[in-house]
Amino acid sequence: MRVWAVANQKGGVGKTTTSIALAGLLADAGKRVVVLDLDPHGSMTSYFGYDPDSLEHSIFDLFQHEGNVPEGLPWQLLLSTSHERISLLPSSTVLATLERQSSGQNGLGLVVAKSLSQLWQDFDYAIIDSPPLLGVLMVNALAASQQLVIPVQTEFLAMKGLERMVSTLAMINRSRRQALPYTIVPTMFDRRTQASLSALKLLRSDYEANLCPAMIPIDTRLRDASRAGLTPSQFDPNSRAVLAYKVLLKHLLTLSNAAQVA
């Protein structure tokens, strides 16, 4: 299994859309994918037609065992999605209480990694949709992953969120055996606006070595896919955004294959 986390310490930059788009493309290629919704807002869970306010069981259950994960529990929590090769570990709004409950408990930072170890042989990829706040949930996402994807909206304020995310990553890397590689993905790009062009220029100047070669454009087909509960590539495989996400996926696979060889 390869584990990718999608994270940024700023909301509204396209994390959930990016997570689902990548999962959809991998599933289209025949891969078995599990997606994890670690955001208490539950956007990914809602995307696939479930209500995070009313789910009786969710990924929150994994954190209720003092850092241990009972055998078989991750399997019990899996839900089906609109794609037969994508399974969902759903969020629930009760996840918002985890920070308060976790004070004084040791070992909670590795709950997701321990959970994925039980699913390791049954899925080819795990994609984690992370919350926009640094806390036990984001720490779990980063600790479990082998590759970090950072969507960044192409506008000035998003640059500040990126700076915080890179700073957080540097802190996390000090506790990892090897640094977590990351790829920055420009999202909501509109070449007609000066804001998008200026932001892209800044990204190329400051983060060229970690920048995805494609920009994800503003595309109403993404919103339509969300409304239908389908992955973007299920809804419209030839949309501008899906074509850009295909470039991102190819880039990530190249990085992953190079890392495995190394």
mmCIF file of N, CA, C and O in Angstrom, residues 180-246:
data_model
loop_
_atom_site.group_PDB
_atom_site.id
_atom_site.type_symbol
_atom_site.label_atom_id
_atom_site.label_comp_id
_atom_site.label_asym_id
_atom_site.label_seq_id
_atom_site.Cartn_x
_atom_site.Cartn_y
_atom_site.Cartn_z
ATOM 1 N N LEU A 180 9.439 13.554 5.033
ATOM 2 C CA LEU A 180 8.259 13.283 4.218
ATOM 3 C C LEU A 180 8.305 14.163 2.969
ATOM 4 O O LEU A 180 8.258 15.389 3.071
ATOM 5 N N PRO A 181 8.398 13.575 1.788
ATOM 6 C CA PRO A 181 8.414 14.386 0.559
ATOM 7 C C PRO A 181 7.061 15.032 0.322
ATOM 8 O O PRO A 181 6.017 14.466 0.694
ATOM 9 N N TYR A 182 7.057 16.206 -0.283
ATOM 10 C CA TYR A 182 5.795 16.893 -0.516
ATOM 11 C C TYR A 182 5.747 17.504 -1.915
ATOM 12 O O TYR A 182 6.771 17.858 -2.501
ATOM 13 N N THR A 183 4.526 17.602 -2.418
ATOM 14 C CA THR A 183 4.267 18.202 -3.722
ATOM 15 C C THR A 183 3.198 19.275 -3.555
ATOM 16 O O THR A 183 2.144 19.022 -2.970
ATOM 17 N N ILE A 184 3.473 20.463 -4.050
ATOM 18 C CA ILE A 184 2.530 21.578 -3.984
ATOM 19 C C ILE A 184 1.712 21.605 -5.269
ATOM 20 O O ILE A 184 2.261 21.532 -6.370
ATOM 21 N N VAL A 185 0.399 21.692 -5.116
ATOM 22 C CA VAL A 185 -0.503 21.663 -6.265
ATOM 23 C C VAL A 185 -1.263 22.990 -6.357
ATOM 24 O O VAL A 185 -2.109 23.282 -5.511
ATOM 25 N N PRO A 186 -0.978 23.821 -7.350
ATOM 26 C CA PRO A 186 -1.754 25.058 -7.526
ATOM 27 C C PRO A 186 -3.192 24.713 -7.916
ATOM 28 O O PRO A 186 -3.430 23.975 -8.864
ATOM 29 N N THR A 187 -4.162 25.241 -7.158
ATOM 30 C CA THR A 187 -5.566 24.931 -7.427
ATOM 31 C C THR A 187 -6.358 26.206 -7.724
ATOM 32 O O THR A 187 -5.897 27.312 -7.458
ATOM 33 N N MET A 188 -7.558 26.004 -8.266
ATOM 34 C CA MET A 188 -8.467 27.109 -8.586
ATOM 35 C C MET A 188 -7.768 28.169 -9.428
ATOM 36 O O MET A 188 -7.965 29.369 -9.251
ATOM 37 N N PHE A 189 -6.973 27.696 -10.375
ATOM 38 C CA PHE A 189 -6.182 28.598 -11.208
ATOM 39 C C PHE A 189 -7.044 29.194 -12.320
ATOM 40 O O PHE A 189 -7.780 28.491 -13.004
ATOM 41 N N ASP A 190 -6.927 30.497 -12.463
ATOM 42 C CA ASP A 190 -7.647 31.217 -13.521
ATOM 43 C C ASP A 190 -6.652 32.149 -14.203
ATOM 44 O O ASP A 190 -6.301 33.198 -13.667
ATOM 45 N N ARG A 191 -6.190 31.754 -15.368
ATOM 46 C CA ARG A 191 -5.143 32.513 -16.051
ATOM 47 C C ARG A 191 -5.611 33.896 -16.499
ATOM 48 O O ARG A 191 -4.824 34.733 -16.919
ATOM 49 N N ARG A 192 -6.910 34.167 -16.373
ATOM 50 C CA ARG A 192 -7.432 35.485 -16.755
ATOM 51 C C ARG A 192 -7.234 36.522 -15.652
ATOM 52 O O ARG A 192 -7.411 37.717 -15.901
ATOM 53 N N THR A 193 -6.893 36.063 -14.442
ATOM 54 C CA THR A 193 -6.783 36.992 -13.317
ATOM 55 C C THR A 193 -5.331 37.216 -12.927
ATOM 56 O O THR A 193 -4.514 36.284 -12.933
ATOM 57 N N GLN A 194 -5.030 38.446 -12.541
ATOM 58 C CA GLN A 194 -3.680 38.776 -12.111
ATOM 59 C C GLN A 194 -3.327 38.057 -10.810
ATOM 60 O O GLN A 194 -2.167 37.702 -10.576
ATOM 61 N N ALA A 195 -4.338 37.846 -9.954
ATOM 62 C CA ALA A 195 -4.086 37.174 -8.674
ATOM 63 C C ALA A 195 -3.534 35.763 -8.894
ATOM 64 O O ALA A 195 -2.556 35.364 -8.249
ATOM 65 N N SER A 196 -4.156 35.016 -9.805
ATOM 66 C CA SER A 196 -3.681 33.656 -10.084
ATOM 67 C C SER A 196 -2.289 33.667 -10.698
ATOM 68 O O SER A 196 -1.416 32.881 -10.320
ATOM 69 N N LEU A 197 -2.066 34.569 -11.637
ATOM 70 C CA LEU A 197 -0.770 34.628 -12.310
ATOM 71 C C LEU A 197 0.334 35.019 -11.342
ATOM 72 O O LEU A 197 1.434 34.445 -11.364
ATOM 73 N N SER A 198 0.054 35.965 -10.462
ATOM 74 C CA SER A 198 1.055 36.414 -9.491
ATOM 75 C C SER A 198 1.367 35.307 -8.483
ATOM 76 O O SER A 198 2.534 35.091 -8.122
ATOM 77 N N ALA A 199 0.326 34.614 -8.025
ATOM 78 C CA ALA A 199 0.535 33.529 -7.070
ATOM 79 C C ALA A 199 1.349 32.405 -7.686
ATOM 80 O O ALA A 199 2.255 31.841 -7.049
ATOM 81 N N LEU A 200 1.051 32.053 -8.933
ATOM 82 C CA LEU A 200 1.802 30.999 -9.610
ATOM 83 C C LEU A 200 3.263 31.403 -9.780
ATOM 84 O O LEU A 200 4.178 30.590 -9.584
ATOM 85 N N LYS A 201 3.505 32.663 -10.119
ATOM 86 C CA LYS A 201 4.876 33.155 -10.263
ATOM 87 C C LYS A 201 5.630 33.023 -8.947
ATOM 88 O O LYS A 201 6.806 32.615 -8.914
ATOM 89 N N LEU A 202 4.959 33.345 -7.840
ATOM 90 C CA LEU A 202 5.579 33.240 -6.526
ATOM 91 C C LEU A 202 5.868 31.789 -6.163
ATOM 92 O O LEU A 202 6.938 31.473 -5.618
ATOM 93 N N LEU A 203 4.946 30.902 -6.472
ATOM 94 C CA LEU A 203 5.161 29.477 -6.207
ATOM 95 C C LEU A 203 6.361 28.949 -6.992
ATOM 96 O O LEU A 203 7.183 28.189 -6.464
ATOM 97 N N ARG A 204 6.451 29.359 -8.233
ATOM 98 C CA ARG A 204 7.575 28.914 -9.071
ATOM 99 C C ARG A 204 8.899 29.474 -8.572
ATOM 100 O O ARG A 204 9.947 28.829 -8.677
ATOM 101 N N SER A 205 8.845 30.653 -8.004
ATOM 102 C CA SER A 205 10.062 31.280 -7.494
ATOM 103 C C SER A 205 10.535 30.637 -6.197
ATOM 104 O O SER A 205 11.731 30.377 -6.020
ATOM 105 N N ASP A 206 9.593 30.350 -5.295
ATOM 106 C CA ASP A 206 9.965 29.910 -3.942
ATOM 107 C C ASP A 206 9.932 28.402 -3.744
ATOM 108 O O ASP A 206 10.582 27.883 -2.828
ATOM 109 N N TYR A 207 9.170 27.681 -4.581
ATOM 110 C CA TYR A 207 8.972 26.245 -4.327
ATOM 111 C C TYR A 207 9.135 25.405 -5.591
ATOM 112 O O TYR A 207 8.528 24.335 -5.702
ATOM 113 N N GLU A 208 9.936 25.847 -6.509
ATOM 114 C CA GLU A 208 10.021 25.191 -7.816
ATOM 115 C C GLU A 208 10.307 23.699 -7.712
ATOM 116 O O GLU A 208 9.714 22.883 -8.435
ATOM 117 N N ALA A 209 11.189 23.297 -6.795
ATOM 118 C CA ALA A 209 11.592 21.896 -6.695
ATOM 119 C C ALA A 209 10.448 20.994 -6.229
ATOM 120 O O ALA A 209 10.481 19.780 -6.468
ATOM 121 N N ASN A 210 9.435 21.569 -5.589
ATOM 122 C CA ASN A 210 8.342 20.771 -5.040
ATOM 123 C C ASN A 210 6.997 21.068 -5.703
ATOM 124 O O ASN A 210 5.951 20.666 -5.198
ATOM 125 N N LEU A 211 7.036 21.753 -6.836
ATOM 126 C CA LEU A 211 5.799 22.201 -7.468
ATOM 127 C C LEU A 211 5.320 21.215 -8.531
ATOM 128 O O LEU A 211 6.104 20.755 -9.372
ATOM 129 N N CYS A 212 4.031 20.898 -8.489
ATOM 130 C CA CYS A 212 3.430 20.054 -9.521
ATOM 131 C C CYS A 212 3.509 20.761 -10.869
ATOM 132 O O CYS A 212 3.323 21.978 -10.950
ATOM 133 N N PRO A 213 3.773 20.032 -11.954
ATOM 134 C CA PRO A 213 3.875 20.669 -13.267
ATOM 135 C C PRO A 213 2.532 21.132 -13.834
ATOM 136 O O PRO A 213 2.507 21.829 -14.848
ATOM 137 N N ALA A 214 1.422 20.753 -13.215
ATOM 138 C CA ALA A 214 0.106 21.155 -13.719
ATOM 139 C C ALA A 214 -0.607 22.035 -12.714
ATOM 140 O O ALA A 214 -0.423 21.906 -11.505
ATOM 141 N N MET A 215 -1.424 22.950 -13.221
ATOM 142 C CA MET A 215 -2.291 23.757 -12.373
ATOM 143 C C MET A 215 -3.715 23.217 -12.498
ATOM 144 O O MET A 215 -4.161 22.916 -13.604
ATOM 145 N N ILE A 216 -4.412 23.103 -11.383
ATOM 146 C CA ILE A 216 -5.803 22.646 -11.420
ATOM 147 C C ILE A 216 -6.683 23.870 -11.679
ATOM 148 O O ILE A 216 -6.740 24.781 -10.846
ATOM 149 N N PRO A 217 -7.355 23.909 -12.804
ATOM 150 C CA PRO A 217 -8.119 25.119 -13.144
ATOM 151 C C PRO A 217 -9.458 25.183 -12.409
ATOM 152 O O PRO A 217 -9.972 24.172 -11.915
ATOM 153 N N ILE A 218 -10.011 26.377 -12.331
ATOM 154 C CA ILE A 218 -11.402 26.502 -11.918
ATOM 155 C C ILE A 218 -12.259 25.785 -12.964
ATOM 156 O O ILE A 218 -12.116 26.018 -14.160
ATOM 157 N N ASP A 219 -13.101 24.878 -12.518
ATOM 158 C CA ASP A 219 -13.872 24.056 -13.455
ATOM 159 C C ASP A 219 -15.207 23.710 -12.803
ATOM 160 O O ASP A 219 -15.244 23.015 -11.781
ATOM 161 N N THR A 220 -16.292 24.183 -13.370
ATOM 162 C CA THR A 220 -17.616 23.932 -12.790
ATOM 163 C C THR A 220 -17.972 22.447 -12.800
ATOM 164 O O THR A 220 -18.847 22.022 -12.045
ATOM 165 N N ARG A 221 -17.273 21.658 -13.592
ATOM 166 C CA ARG A 221 -17.559 20.219 -13.635
ATOM 167 C C ARG A 221 -17.182 19.547 -12.318
ATOM 168 O O ARG A 221 -17.753 18.507 -11.962
ATOM 169 N N LEU A 222 -16.257 20.131 -11.577
ATOM 170 C CA LEU A 222 -15.915 19.593 -10.256
ATOM 171 C C LEU A 222 -17.090 19.751 -9.299
ATOM 172 O O LEU A 222 -17.424 18.837 -8.540
ATOM 173 N N ARG A 223 -17.721 20.905 -9.340
ATOM 174 C CA ARG A 223 -18.891 21.135 -8.499
ATOM 175 C C ARG A 223 -20.038 20.206 -8.907
ATOM 176 O O ARG A 223 -20.745 19.656 -8.058
ATOM 177 N N ASP A 224 -20.208 20.003 -10.194
ATOM 178 C CA ASP A 224 -21.267 19.121 -10.681
ATOM 179 C C ASP A 224 -21.009 17.675 -10.240
ATOM 180 O O ASP A 224 -21.955 16.952 -9.884
ATOM 181 N N ALA A 225 -19.750 17.253 -10.274
ATOM 182 C CA ALA A 225 -19.403 15.896 -9.842
ATOM 183 C C ALA A 225 -19.706 15.717 -8.361
ATOM 184 O O ALA A 225 -20.231 14.683 -7.931
ATOM 185 N N SER A 226 -19.386 16.746 -7.571
ATOM 186 C CA SER A 226 -19.658 16.698 -6.134
ATOM 187 C C SER A 226 -21.156 16.570 -5.872
ATOM 188 O O SER A 226 -21.596 15.775 -5.029
ATOM 189 N N ARG A 227 -21.935 17.338 -6.597
ATOM 190 C CA ARG A 227 -23.391 17.291 -6.417
ATOM 191 C C ARG A 227 -23.935 15.898 -6.755
ATOM 192 O O ARG A 227 -24.885 15.422 -6.133
ATOM 193 N N ALA A 228 -23.320 15.245 -7.728
ATOM 194 C CA ALA A 228 -23.770 13.915 -8.149
ATOM 195 C C ALA A 228 -23.203 12.801 -7.265
ATOM 196 O O ALA A 228 -23.646 11.650 -7.369
ATOM 197 N N GLY A 229 -22.220 13.130 -6.409
ATOM 198 C CA GLY A 229 -21.612 12.122 -5.555
ATOM 199 C C GLY A 229 -20.680 11.187 -6.295
ATOM 200 O O GLY A 229 -20.379 10.080 -5.832
ATOM 201 N N LEU A 230 -20.210 11.633 -7.463
ATOM 202 C CA LEU A 230 -19.303 10.836 -8.290
ATOM 203 C C LEU A 230 -17.909 11.430 -8.257
ATOM 204 O O LEU A 230 -17.742 12.634 -8.054
ATOM 205 N N THR A 231 -16.880 10.597 -8.465
ATOM 206 C CA THR A 231 -15.544 11.143 -8.607
ATOM 207 C C THR A 231 -15.510 11.997 -9.872
ATOM 208 O O THR A 231 -16.289 11.750 -10.807
ATOM 209 N N PRO A 232 -14.637 13.002 -9.918
ATOM 210 C CA PRO A 232 -14.594 13.847 -11.115
ATOM 211 C C PRO A 232 -14.401 13.066 -12.408
ATOM 212 O O PRO A 232 -15.015 13.390 -13.426
ATOM 213 N N SER A 233 -13.577 12.019 -12.361
ATOM 214 C CA SER A 233 -13.332 11.257 -13.588
ATOM 215 C C SER A 233 -14.501 10.355 -13.953
ATOM 216 O O SER A 233 -14.684 10.010 -15.130
ATOM 217 N N GLN A 234 -15.317 9.958 -12.982
ATOM 218 C CA GLN A 234 -16.561 9.249 -13.294
ATOM 219 C C GLN A 234 -17.547 10.183 -13.977
ATOM 220 O O GLN A 234 -18.240 9.797 -14.925
ATOM 221 N N PHE A 235 -17.618 11.410 -13.485
ATOM 222 C CA PHE A 235 -18.620 12.355 -13.965
ATOM 223 C C PHE A 235 -18.278 12.886 -15.355
ATOM 224 O O PHE A 235 -19.131 12.938 -16.233
ATOM 225 N N ASP A 236 -17.013 13.285 -15.528
ATOM 226 C CA ASP A 236 -16.590 13.832 -16.819
ATOM 227 C C ASP A 236 -15.091 13.596 -16.987
ATOM 228 O O ASP A 236 -14.277 14.412 -16.567
ATOM 229 N N PRO A 237 -14.717 12.449 -17.573
ATOM 230 C CA PRO A 237 -13.294 12.081 -17.660
ATOM 231 C C PRO A 237 -12.464 13.008 -18.528
ATOM 232 O O PRO A 237 -11.232 12.973 -18.452
ATOM 233 N N ASN A 238 -13.111 13.848 -19.316
ATOM 234 C CA ASN A 238 -12.366 14.732 -20.214
ATOM 235 C C ASN A 238 -12.458 16.198 -19.819
ATOM 236 O O ASN A 238 -12.090 17.085 -20.603
ATOM 237 N N SER A 239 -12.918 16.467 -18.621
ATOM 238 C CA SER A 239 -12.984 17.856 -18.168
ATOM 239 C C SER A 239 -11.570 18.409 -17.977
ATOM 240 O O SER A 239 -10.600 17.661 -17.796
ATOM 241 N N ARG A 240 -11.460 19.720 -18.006
ATOM 242 C CA ARG A 240 -10.145 20.360 -17.875
ATOM 243 C C ARG A 240 -9.484 19.999 -16.547
ATOM 244 O O ARG A 240 -8.280 19.742 -16.488
ATOM 245 N N ALA A 241 -10.274 19.975 -15.467
ATOM 246 C CA ALA A 241 -9.704 19.674 -14.160
ATOM 247 C C ALA A 241 -9.212 18.226 -14.086
ATOM 248 O O ALA A 241 -8.130 17.953 -13.549
ATOM 249 N N VAL A 242 -9.979 17.303 -14.625
ATOM 250 C CA VAL A 242 -9.571 15.893 -14.590
ATOM 251 C C VAL A 242 -8.281 15.688 -15.381
ATOM 252 O O VAL A 242 -7.376 14.956 -14.959
ATOM 253 N N LEU A 243 -8.165 16.342 -16.525
ATOM 254 C CA LEU A 243 -6.932 16.236 -17.309
ATOM 255 C C LEU A 243 -5.739 16.757 -16.516
ATOM 256 O O LEU A 243 -4.640 16.188 -16.565
ATOM 257 N N ALA A 244 -5.946 17.828 -15.751
ATOM 258 C CA ALA A 244 -4.869 18.360 -14.915
ATOM 259 C C ALA A 244 -4.551 17.405 -13.773
ATOM 260 O O ALA A 244 -3.376 17.201 -13.419
ATOM 261 N N TYR A 245 -5.577 16.814 -13.181
ATOM 262 C CA TYR A 245 -5.338 15.851 -12.103
ATOM 263 C C TYR A 245 -4.610 14.607 -12.616
ATOM 264 O O TYR A 245 -3.863 13.965 -11.871
ATOM 265 N N LYS A 246 -4.818 14.258 -13.864
ATOM 266 C CA LYS A 246 -4.064 13.134 -14.446
ATOM 267 C C LYS A 246 -2.574 13.454 -14.494
ATOM 268 O O LYS A 246 -1.728 12.576 -14.245
#
